[in-house]
Amino acid sequence: MSQGWNVQDIPDQGGRTAVVTGANSGLGLATTRALAVRGARVVLACRDASRGEEAAARVRRVVPGADVTFAPLDLADLASVREFADRFEGDRLDLLIDNAGVMALPQGRTADGFETQFGVNHLGHFALTGLLLPRLLATPGARVVAVSSFVHTLSGLDFDDLNSEHGYRRWIAYARSKTANLLFVHELARRLERAGSEVVAAAAHPGYASTNLQTAGVRMERRRTAERIVGWGNTLFAQTASAGALPTLYAATAPGVRPDSFTGPRLLMTRGTPAPSWRARWTLDDAAGERLWAASEELTGVTYPV
């Protein structure tokens, strides 16, 4: 891995199609813009139509001739996930970047009754990836990249309480959802290998990047002082969203990325150019991966063709 890898090192993406979830702002928008610059057709999969359309327009203004389109996707509603997959046009899909997420929200439930962070960050993406997998399998060189977080180190999964029904702690729930992202990639990579598929399932994290993810929870609760403090922290210490997107872009496009790899910022997992990232041992547990997979199939009703 080159020490100075940057967006200029992204290989030509002409003729390739990418889906980026949560592409209307932050890391997702930065990822979309970088892929569009290199010639990819990018589908911005976002919950809010006005924000999604505006994000696509912004990319077109910055990248003349960019082939970017908005498509509605609400990861908190499995019916919306199925509708997105049913409407997706074309037989091939080169890149699926499971980027969208929520962080440290007040306790809530998705449309299907799942704890919000587990439902959006893991189950929604699990269902989406499974429904789009036939197209990925049919596309030479296809990759799936799940965006996790170094915060996953705070907690493994509690399989007796996946929906945090027995005492909700927002940061632990977030950490568990990010652990689920890594376990999902671990198990998906194992299944793809057993099936003889060359699709690469990998993971990345942005380190400490300045996005609206950090302020969403405190804003929902109208905690103005906390929102200001988080905003100051983003300004003083965080790297930009464009820098935070680099590990995702590396995992999605760099030659030789290994299945089940985890890429993050080089400096203390918080900032800098992409490098292999440390991960908690529980994200490499085969038995836990199989157990999460079985639970996810049962909860979402989505089974995989591998």
CSV table of C-alpha atoms in Angstrom, one decimal:
chain,number,residue,atom,x,y,z
A,1,MET,CA,0.0,0.0,0.0
A,2,SER,CA,1.5,3.3,-1.1
A,3,GLN,CA,2.1,5.7,1.8
A,4,GLY,CA,0.9,8.7,-0.2
A,5,TRP,CA,-2.2,7.1,-2.0
A,6,ASN,CA,-4.7,9.8,-2.9
A,7,VAL,CA,-7.6,10.5,-5.3
A,8,GLN,CA,-5.2,11.0,-8.1
A,9,ASP,CA,-4.3,7.3,-7.8
A,10,ILE,CA,-7.8,6.0,-8.4
A,11,PRO,CA,-7.7,4.0,-11.6
A,12,ASP,CA,-9.8,4.9,-14.5
A,13,GLN,CA,-13.4,4.0,-13.8
A,14,GLY,CA,-14.9,4.6,-17.2
A,15,GLY,CA,-17.6,2.1,-18.1
A,16,ARG,CA,-18.1,1.1,-14.4
A,17,THR,CA,-21.2,1.5,-12.4
A,18,ALA,CA,-21.2,2.3,-8.7
A,19,VAL,CA,-24.0,2.5,-6.1
A,20,VAL,CA,-23.1,4.7,-3.1
A,21,THR,CA,-25.6,4.8,-0.2
A,22,GLY,CA,-25.9,8.0,1.8
A,23,ALA,CA,-24.4,9.9,-1.1
A,24,ASN,CA,-26.0,13.3,-0.5
A,25,SER,CA,-23.5,14.6,2.0
A,26,GLY,CA,-20.3,13.9,3.9
A,27,LEU,CA,-18.3,10.8,3.1
A,28,GLY,CA,-20.8,9.6,0.6
A,29,LEU,CA,-20.8,12.8,-1.4
A,30,ALA,CA,-17.0,12.9,-1.4
A,31,THR,CA,-16.9,9.3,-2.6
A,32,THR,CA,-19.4,10.0,-5.3
A,33,ARG,CA,-17.5,13.0,-6.6
A,34,ALA,CA,-14.2,11.2,-6.7
A,35,LEU,CA,-15.6,8.2,-8.6
A,36,ALA,CA,-17.4,10.6,-11.0
A,37,VAL,CA,-14.1,12.5,-11.7
A,38,ARG,CA,-12.6,9.1,-12.7
A,39,GLY,CA,-15.4,8.4,-15.1
A,40,ALA,CA,-17.7,6.1,-13.2
A,41,ARG,CA,-21.5,6.1,-13.5
A,42,VAL,CA,-22.7,6.7,-9.9
A,43,VAL,CA,-26.1,6.1,-8.5
A,44,LEU,CA,-26.7,8.2,-5.4
A,45,ALA,CA,-28.9,6.1,-3.2
A,46,CYS,CA,-30.4,8.5,-0.6
A,47,ARG,CA,-33.4,8.7,1.6
A,48,ASP,CA,-34.3,12.4,1.0
A,49,ALA,CA,-35.2,13.1,-2.7
A,50,SER,CA,-34.5,16.8,-2.6
A,51,ARG,CA,-31.1,16.4,-1.0
A,52,GLY,CA,-30.3,13.5,-3.3
A,53,GLU,CA,-31.2,15.5,-6.4
A,54,GLU,CA,-29.3,18.5,-5.2
A,55,ALA,CA,-26.2,16.4,-4.4
A,56,ALA,CA,-26.3,15.0,-7.9
A,57,ALA,CA,-26.6,18.5,-9.3
A,58,ARG,CA,-23.6,19.6,-7.2
A,59,VAL,CA,-21.5,16.8,-8.6
A,60,ARG,CA,-22.4,17.7,-12.1
A,61,ARG,CA,-21.4,21.3,-11.5
A,62,VAL,CA,-18.0,20.3,-10.2
A,63,VAL,CA,-17.5,17.5,-12.7
A,64,PRO,CA,-18.8,18.5,-16.1
A,65,GLY,CA,-20.4,15.6,-17.9
A,66,ALA,CA,-20.6,13.4,-14.8
A,67,ASP,CA,-22.9,10.5,-15.1
A,68,VAL,CA,-24.7,10.6,-11.8
A,69,THR,CA,-28.3,9.9,-10.9
A,70,PHE,CA,-30.4,9.9,-7.7
A,71,ALA,CA,-32.4,6.9,-6.7
A,72,PRO,CA,-34.6,6.8,-3.5
A,73,LEU,CA,-33.4,4.4,-0.8
A,74,ASP,CA,-34.5,4.4,2.9
A,75,LEU,CA,-32.4,1.8,4.7
A,76,ALA,CA,-34.7,2.1,7.7
A,77,ASP,CA,-37.5,0.5,5.6
A,78,LEU,CA,-37.0,-2.9,4.0
A,79,ALA,CA,-39.8,-2.2,1.6
A,80,SER,CA,-37.8,0.8,0.3
A,81,VAL,CA,-34.7,-1.4,0.0
A,82,ARG,CA,-36.6,-4.0,-2.1
A,83,GLU,CA,-38.0,-1.2,-4.3
A,84,PHE,CA,-34.5,0.2,-4.9
A,85,ALA,CA,-33.2,-3.2,-6.0
A,86,ASP,CA,-36.2,-3.9,-8.2
A,87,ARG,CA,-35.8,-0.5,-9.9
A,88,PHE,CA,-32.1,-0.8,-10.4
A,89,GLU,CA,-31.4,-0.8,-14.1
A,90,GLY,CA,-28.7,-2.9,-15.9
A,91,ASP,CA,-27.3,-6.4,-15.5
A,92,ARG,CA,-24.0,-5.3,-14.0
A,93,LEU,CA,-22.8,-3.6,-10.9
A,94,ASP,CA,-19.1,-2.9,-10.3
A,95,LEU,CA,-19.1,-1.2,-6.9
A,96,LEU,CA,-21.5,-1.3,-4.1
A,97,ILE,CA,-20.4,1.1,-1.3
A,98,ASP,CA,-22.5,0.6,1.8
A,99,ASN,CA,-21.7,4.0,3.2
A,100,ALA,CA,-24.9,5.4,4.8
A,101,GLY,CA,-25.2,5.4,8.5
A,102,VAL,CA,-26.5,6.9,11.7
A,103,MET,CA,-24.6,7.4,14.9
A,104,ALA,CA,-25.4,7.7,18.6
A,105,LEU,CA,-29.1,8.5,18.1
A,106,PRO,CA,-31.7,8.5,20.8
A,107,GLN,CA,-33.4,5.1,21.1
A,108,GLY,CA,-35.8,4.5,18.2
A,109,ARG,CA,-37.1,1.9,15.8
A,110,THR,CA,-37.1,1.5,12.0
A,111,ALA,CA,-40.2,0.9,10.0
A,112,ASP,CA,-39.7,-2.8,10.5
A,113,GLY,CA,-39.3,-2.5,14.3
A,114,PHE,CA,-35.5,-2.9,14.5
A,115,GLU,CA,-33.3,-0.7,16.8
A,116,THR,CA,-32.5,2.2,14.5
A,117,GLN,CA,-28.7,2.0,14.4
A,118,PHE,CA,-28.6,-1.8,14.0
A,119,GLY,CA,-31.4,-1.6,11.4
A,120,VAL,CA,-30.0,1.2,9.3
A,121,ASN,CA,-26.2,0.5,9.6
A,122,HIS,CA,-26.3,-3.3,9.3
A,123,LEU,CA,-29.7,-4.8,8.4
A,124,GLY,CA,-30.6,-2.3,5.7
A,125,HIS,CA,-27.2,-2.8,4.0
A,126,PHE,CA,-27.3,-6.6,4.5
A,127,ALA,CA,-30.7,-6.7,2.6
A,128,LEU,CA,-29.5,-4.3,-0.1
A,129,THR,CA,-26.3,-6.2,-0.7
A,130,GLY,CA,-28.1,-9.5,-0.9
A,131,LEU,CA,-30.7,-8.2,-3.4
A,132,LEU,CA,-28.0,-6.7,-5.6
A,133,LEU,CA,-25.6,-9.6,-5.3
A,134,PRO,CA,-26.6,-11.3,-8.5
A,135,ARG,CA,-25.5,-8.3,-10.5
A,136,LEU,CA,-22.2,-8.1,-8.6
A,137,LEU,CA,-21.6,-11.8,-9.2
A,138,ALA,CA,-22.2,-11.2,-13.0
A,139,THR,CA,-19.7,-8.3,-13.1
A,140,PRO,CA,-15.9,-9.1,-13.4
A,141,GLY,CA,-13.9,-7.2,-10.8
A,142,ALA,CA,-16.9,-6.3,-8.7
A,143,ARG,CA,-16.5,-5.1,-5.1
A,144,VAL,CA,-18.6,-4.5,-2.0
A,145,VAL,CA,-17.2,-2.1,0.5
A,146,ALA,CA,-18.8,-1.7,3.9
A,147,VAL,CA,-18.0,1.5,5.8
A,148,SER,CA,-17.4,0.7,9.5
A,149,SER,CA,-15.8,2.8,12.3
A,150,PHE,CA,-12.9,2.5,14.8
A,151,VAL,CA,-15.7,2.9,17.4
A,152,HIS,CA,-16.5,-0.8,16.7
A,153,THR,CA,-13.8,-1.5,19.3
A,154,LEU,CA,-16.1,-0.5,22.1
A,155,SER,CA,-18.3,-3.6,21.9
A,156,GLY,CA,-18.9,-6.9,20.3
A,157,LEU,CA,-22.4,-8.1,19.5
A,158,ASP,CA,-24.9,-9.3,22.1
A,159,PHE,CA,-26.8,-12.0,20.2
A,160,ASP,CA,-29.4,-12.2,22.9
A,161,ASP,CA,-30.2,-8.6,22.4
A,162,LEU,CA,-29.4,-7.5,18.9
A,163,ASN,CA,-32.1,-4.8,19.0
A,164,SER,CA,-31.0,-3.3,22.3
A,165,GLU,CA,-34.3,-4.0,24.0
A,166,HIS,CA,-32.7,-4.6,27.5
A,167,GLY,CA,-31.1,-1.3,28.3
A,168,TYR,CA,-30.2,1.1,25.5
A,169,ARG,CA,-26.8,2.9,25.4
A,170,ARG,CA,-26.5,4.9,22.3
A,171,TRP,CA,-22.7,4.6,21.8
A,172,ILE,CA,-22.7,0.8,22.6
A,173,ALA,CA,-25.5,0.4,20.1
A,174,TYR,CA,-23.5,2.3,17.5
A,175,ALA,CA,-20.4,0.2,18.2
A,176,ARG,CA,-22.3,-3.0,17.8
A,177,SER,CA,-23.7,-1.9,14.5
A,178,LYS,CA,-20.2,-1.1,13.3
A,179,THR,CA,-19.0,-4.5,14.6
A,180,ALA,CA,-21.9,-6.0,12.6
A,181,ASN,CA,-20.6,-4.3,9.4
A,182,LEU,CA,-17.2,-5.9,9.9
A,183,LEU,CA,-18.6,-9.4,10.8
A,184,PHE,CA,-20.8,-9.1,7.7
A,185,VAL,CA,-17.9,-8.5,5.4
A,186,HIS,CA,-15.9,-11.3,7.1
A,187,GLU,CA,-18.7,-13.8,6.5
A,188,LEU,CA,-19.5,-12.5,3.0
A,189,ALA,CA,-15.9,-12.9,2.0
A,190,ARG,CA,-15.8,-16.5,3.3
A,191,ARG,CA,-19.0,-17.4,1.4
A,192,LEU,CA,-17.8,-15.8,-1.8
A,193,GLU,CA,-14.5,-17.7,-1.6
A,194,ARG,CA,-16.3,-21.0,-1.0
A,195,ALA,CA,-18.5,-20.2,-4.0
A,196,GLY,CA,-15.5,-19.6,-6.2
A,197,SER,CA,-16.5,-16.0,-6.8
A,198,GLU,CA,-14.0,-13.3,-7.5
A,199,VAL,CA,-16.2,-10.5,-6.0
A,200,VAL,CA,-14.2,-8.8,-3.3
A,201,ALA,CA,-15.9,-7.9,0.0
A,202,ALA,CA,-13.9,-5.4,2.0
A,203,ALA,CA,-14.3,-2.8,4.7
A,204,ALA,CA,-13.1,0.7,5.4
A,205,HIS,CA,-13.4,3.4,8.0
A,206,PRO,CA,-12.9,7.2,7.8
A,207,GLY,CA,-11.1,7.8,11.1
A,208,TYR,CA,-12.3,11.1,12.6
A,209,ALA,CA,-13.8,13.0,9.7
A,210,SER,CA,-15.9,16.1,9.9
A,211,THR,CA,-19.5,15.2,8.8
A,212,ASN,CA,-23.0,15.8,10.0
A,213,LEU,CA,-23.0,12.3,11.4
A,214,GLN,CA,-21.6,13.5,14.7
A,215,THR,CA,-24.2,16.2,15.3
A,216,ALA,CA,-27.3,14.4,14.2
A,217,GLY,CA,-28.1,12.8,17.5
A,218,VAL,CA,-27.6,15.8,19.7
A,219,ARG,CA,-29.5,17.9,17.2
A,220,MET,CA,-32.5,15.5,17.4
A,221,GLU,CA,-32.6,16.1,21.1
A,222,ARG,CA,-32.1,19.9,20.8
A,223,ARG,CA,-29.0,19.8,22.9
A,224,ARG,CA,-27.6,23.0,21.6
A,225,THR,CA,-24.5,23.2,23.8
A,226,ALA,CA,-23.5,19.6,23.0
A,227,GLU,CA,-24.0,20.4,19.3
A,228,ARG,CA,-21.7,23.4,19.5
A,229,ILE,CA,-19.0,21.3,21.3
A,230,VAL,CA,-19.2,18.6,18.7
A,231,GLY,CA,-19.0,21.2,16.0
A,232,TRP,CA,-15.9,22.8,17.5
A,233,GLY,CA,-14.3,19.3,17.8
A,234,ASN,CA,-15.0,18.7,14.1
A,235,THR,CA,-13.5,22.1,13.2
A,236,LEU,CA,-10.4,21.8,15.4
A,237,PHE,CA,-9.4,18.1,15.2
A,238,ALA,CA,-11.2,16.2,12.4
A,239,GLN,CA,-10.0,15.7,8.9
A,240,THR,CA,-12.2,16.7,6.0
A,241,ALA,CA,-14.9,14.5,4.5
A,242,SER,CA,-12.8,14.2,1.4
A,243,ALA,CA,-9.8,12.9,3.4
A,244,GLY,CA,-12.1,10.6,5.4
A,245,ALA,CA,-13.4,9.1,2.1
A,246,LEU,CA,-10.0,8.0,1.0
A,247,PRO,CA,-10.0,4.6,2.8
A,248,THR,CA,-13.3,3.8,1.2
A,249,LEU,CA,-12.1,4.8,-2.2
A,250,TYR,CA,-8.9,2.7,-1.7
A,251,ALA,CA,-10.9,-0.4,-0.8
A,252,ALA,CA,-13.2,0.2,-3.8
A,253,THR,CA,-10.7,0.9,-6.5
A,254,ALA,CA,-7.0,0.2,-5.6
A,255,PRO,CA,-5.4,-2.9,-7.3
A,256,GLY,CA,-4.8,-5.9,-5.1
A,257,VAL,CA,-7.3,-5.2,-2.3
A,258,ARG,CA,-7.8,-8.4,-0.4
A,259,PRO,CA,-11.2,-9.8,0.6
A,260,ASP,CA,-12.0,-9.1,4.3
A,261,SER,CA,-9.4,-6.4,4.5
A,262,PHE,CA,-10.0,-3.3,6.7
A,263,THR,CA,-8.6,0.0,5.5
A,264,GLY,CA,-8.5,3.2,7.5
A,265,PRO,CA,-6.4,6.3,8.0
A,266,ARG,CA,-2.7,5.8,8.7
A,267,LEU,CA,-2.2,8.0,11.8
A,268,LEU,CA,-3.6,6.4,14.9
A,269,MET,CA,-6.7,5.2,13.0
A,270,THR,CA,-7.9,8.8,13.0
A,271,ARG,CA,-6.4,10.7,10.0
A,272,GLY,CA,-4.0,10.5,7.1
A,273,THR,CA,-3.7,8.4,3.9
A,274,PRO,CA,-5.1,4.9,3.7
A,275,ALA,CA,-3.4,2.0,5.5
A,276,PRO,CA,-4.4,-1.4,6.9
A,277,SER,CA,-6.4,-0.8,10.0
A,278,TRP,CA,-6.4,-2.8,13.3
A,279,ARG,CA,-9.7,-4.5,14.1
A,280,ALA,CA,-11.1,-6.2,17.2
A,281,ARG,CA,-10.7,-9.9,17.3
A,282,TRP,CA,-14.5,-10.5,17.6
A,283,THR,CA,-14.9,-9.2,14.0
A,284,LEU,CA,-12.9,-12.1,12.7
A,285,ASP,CA,-14.9,-14.8,14.6
A,286,ASP,CA,-16.2,-17.4,12.1
A,287,ALA,CA,-18.9,-18.7,14.4
A,288,ALA,CA,-20.1,-15.2,15.2
A,289,GLY,CA,-20.2,-14.3,11.5
A,290,GLU,CA,-22.3,-17.4,10.8
A,291,ARG,CA,-24.6,-16.5,13.7
A,292,LEU,CA,-25.1,-12.9,12.6
A,293,TRP,CA,-25.7,-14.0,9.0
A,294,ALA,CA,-28.5,-16.4,10.1
A,295,ALA,CA,-30.1,-13.8,12.3
A,296,SER,CA,-29.9,-11.2,9.5
A,297,GLU,CA,-31.5,-13.5,7.0
A,298,GLU,CA,-34.3,-14.2,9.4
A,299,LEU,CA,-34.9,-10.6,10.3
A,300,THR,CA,-34.8,-9.2,6.8
A,301,GLY,CA,-36.2,-12.1,4.8
A,302,VAL,CA,-33.3,-11.8,2.4
A,303,THR,CA,-31.2,-14.8,1.5
A,304,TYR,CA,-28.0,-14.8,-0.6
A,305,PRO,CA,-27.3,-16.7,-3.8
A,306,VAL,CA,-23.9,-17.9,-2.4
